[in-house]
């Protein structure tokens, strides 16, 4: 999947006795081998709340509200002090994170182990629930960082209790066990109930749809931890929970429909929490009564509504090292950062489990740290809609303000002025436009006509494909066939930076991988080259997505197997030489692109450029040797 998704809630299902995994020592038996920078004026005048205050943290939840940023700063004071960031009240945005020193692009602003991260159901089988890496990523990382002498075998083993979560090592399972132990019981019971209700479904370990949405699993982990800490703390909440409870929720302004949806989520959650309770003697495994939330420390419906509604506002897409969405994560500290469509920082998981905030623009001391909550390559209307629906605010960042300028042609939502000598473009026709409409070229100033109805049909078709990809319901063969006609039709009308063409180009290249013929390889290279050109206009400078597309482009360029095979099979020496020369030309081109991508990755992802940066470094060395360039860089 390319873009992020937030899974919809499915109904809880009914169903048998779970295998109890109550103690930590049981673990051995449970592992089965199978802006321009943001306008700084507001932020730099904000008062940064001192974190040197040594007074004890506040007790009780009453003081935690939007006007209480110093209370929140106190709760986070250890991490804030460690990372040179502060909490400030930002006019119009509530609390925000502010830099206490300057940061350059590529520098790490902060790094934290998020208290809650869970994989989405579609990744429970292929990714470790401890380090959030696939075996391939883990193998590579261990060899690269010297933990292992060379690339060794890494296999996922499934938890013998719930048969849903997988781990790549005992260390990862042990690391996750405190959060998983109650969850394991809940999932086991859900699994039993599911297969009793659907006897025709095969329980062969390949179906984990019964594990339910990531949001419910994440909230379950949160609430179980709260309960455990309260029982150790004489019925008092810990600071850990106070940080969670202090996250902003918009429950008071939510429309009725949304409140009803949250009510249903709470019902599902109460059943899920009930499944985590030990089965009482004689209790029917299939009869699951929802828990009373008061037993979990919730004073009333309002409090649980607050927590459940705050979750989507403050959670992040858990992403793989190559920024593909794999689940959901929350960190109350990082969630204090406000949104900007032209962000000066990004939130990433460059090496798996830990969340990092990386500067992608120069950030001055006192300036607000602004990340983006959404895909900033999408057009103004889409961004505004998503921000309003999920985060309840109207974005007034510099990019959104510029989008209101009648004369400005946004590269994210524009049409080509076909035949213009200056390669100009015009605004995308309005959503309600029909037939041929006129638009002005931003390069030559001429009016030109666009078939709005046909364009909308193509754009809608593209968006539909992307939404199938997002929900993991894309049929590869069908998608390849659609894209082979849709992309040329869009390319004839839109620049590659325009939505949804940019995302479709990338999707097409991914679906073509691994290319089986030279024309398919050439097509993948061409799509990635165009996507790279488009991404540079659609994303802010140093954004890691530009670097990752360029890295994909360089790797595809370096794919020389098909030419080598063709050369071996060539009937004559002349054809053989031509193919060999072509292969070498591509490798040389790829080396240049790869070096550039590595520089970009280091700026966009910090450090060595994440796992992709490390991988490129090795590939560059290999290419240099292959091309006989020596090892100098
Ligand atoms: C993850 S929280 C960020 C921290 C939040 N300001 C707080 O006080 O806890 C997201 C919420 O912050 C506010 N917010 C974030 N970015 C904003 C912006 N650019 N303009 C207005 N409000 C913003 C919105 O209320 C949004 O739902």
PDB file of N, CA and C in Angstrom, residues 619-631:
ATOM      1  N   UNK A 619      24.643  -1.047  -2.177  1.00  0.00           N
ATOM      2  CA  UNK A 619      24.459  -1.204  -3.625  1.00  0.00           C
ATOM      3  C   UNK A 619      25.438  -0.319  -4.397  1.00  0.00           C
ATOM      4  N   UNK A 620      25.671   0.887  -3.881  1.00  0.00           N
ATOM      5  CA  UNK A 620      26.610   1.811  -4.547  1.00  0.00           C
ATOM      6  C   UNK A 620      28.003   1.180  -4.572  1.00  0.00           C
ATOM      7  N   UNK A 621      28.400   0.614  -3.426  1.00  0.00           N
ATOM      8  CA  UNK A 621      29.735  -0.035  -3.370  1.00  0.00           C
ATOM      9  C   UNK A 621      29.824  -1.154  -4.394  1.00  0.00           C
ATOM     10  N   UNK A 622      28.755  -1.963  -4.456  1.00  0.00           N
ATOM     11  CA  UNK A 622      28.741  -3.088  -5.393  1.00  0.00           C
ATOM     12  C   UNK A 622      28.811  -2.609  -6.840  1.00  0.00           C
ATOM     13  N   UNK A 623      28.058  -1.544  -7.135  1.00  0.00           N
ATOM     14  CA  UNK A 623      28.039  -1.022  -8.515  1.00  0.00           C
ATOM     15  C   UNK A 623      29.405  -0.469  -8.905  1.00  0.00           C
ATOM     16  N   UNK A 624      30.040   0.219  -7.945  1.00  0.00           N
ATOM     17  CA  UNK A 624      31.362   0.795  -8.232  1.00  0.00           C
ATOM     18  C   UNK A 624      32.359  -0.295  -8.586  1.00  0.00           C
ATOM     19  N   UNK A 625      32.271  -1.395  -7.831  1.00  0.00           N
ATOM     20  CA  UNK A 625      33.181  -2.515  -8.100  1.00  0.00           C
ATOM     21  C   UNK A 625      32.852  -3.094  -9.479  1.00  0.00           C
ATOM     22  N   UNK A 626      31.554  -3.303  -9.722  1.00  0.00           N
ATOM     23  CA  UNK A 626      31.134  -3.897 -10.985  1.00  0.00           C
ATOM     24  C   UNK A 626      31.545  -3.054 -12.190  1.00  0.00           C
ATOM     25  N   UNK A 627      31.489  -1.735 -11.998  1.00  0.00           N
ATOM     26  CA  UNK A 627      31.840  -0.845 -13.109  1.00  0.00           C
ATOM     27  C   UNK A 627      33.341  -0.548 -13.151  1.00  0.00           C
ATOM     28  N   UNK A 628      34.065  -1.105 -12.166  1.00  0.00           N
ATOM     29  CA  UNK A 628      35.517  -0.923 -12.143  1.00  0.00           C
ATOM     30  C   UNK A 628      35.931   0.481 -11.731  1.00  0.00           C
ATOM     31  N   UNK A 629      35.117   1.131 -10.870  1.00  0.00           N
ATOM     32  CA  UNK A 629      35.439   2.497 -10.444  1.00  0.00           C
ATOM     33  C   UNK A 629      36.266   2.560  -9.168  1.00  0.00           C
ATOM     34  N   UNK A 630      36.588   1.435  -8.585  1.00  0.00           N
ATOM     35  CA  UNK A 630      37.276   1.495  -7.293  1.00  0.00           C
ATOM     36  C   UNK A 630      36.260   1.861  -6.236  1.00  0.00           C
ATOM     37  N   UNK A 631      36.729   2.028  -5.003  1.00  0.00           N
ATOM     38  CA  UNK A 631      35.773   2.226  -3.918  1.00  0.00           C
ATOM     39  C   UNK A 631      35.601   3.681  -3.490  1.00  0.00           C
TER      40      UNK A 631
END
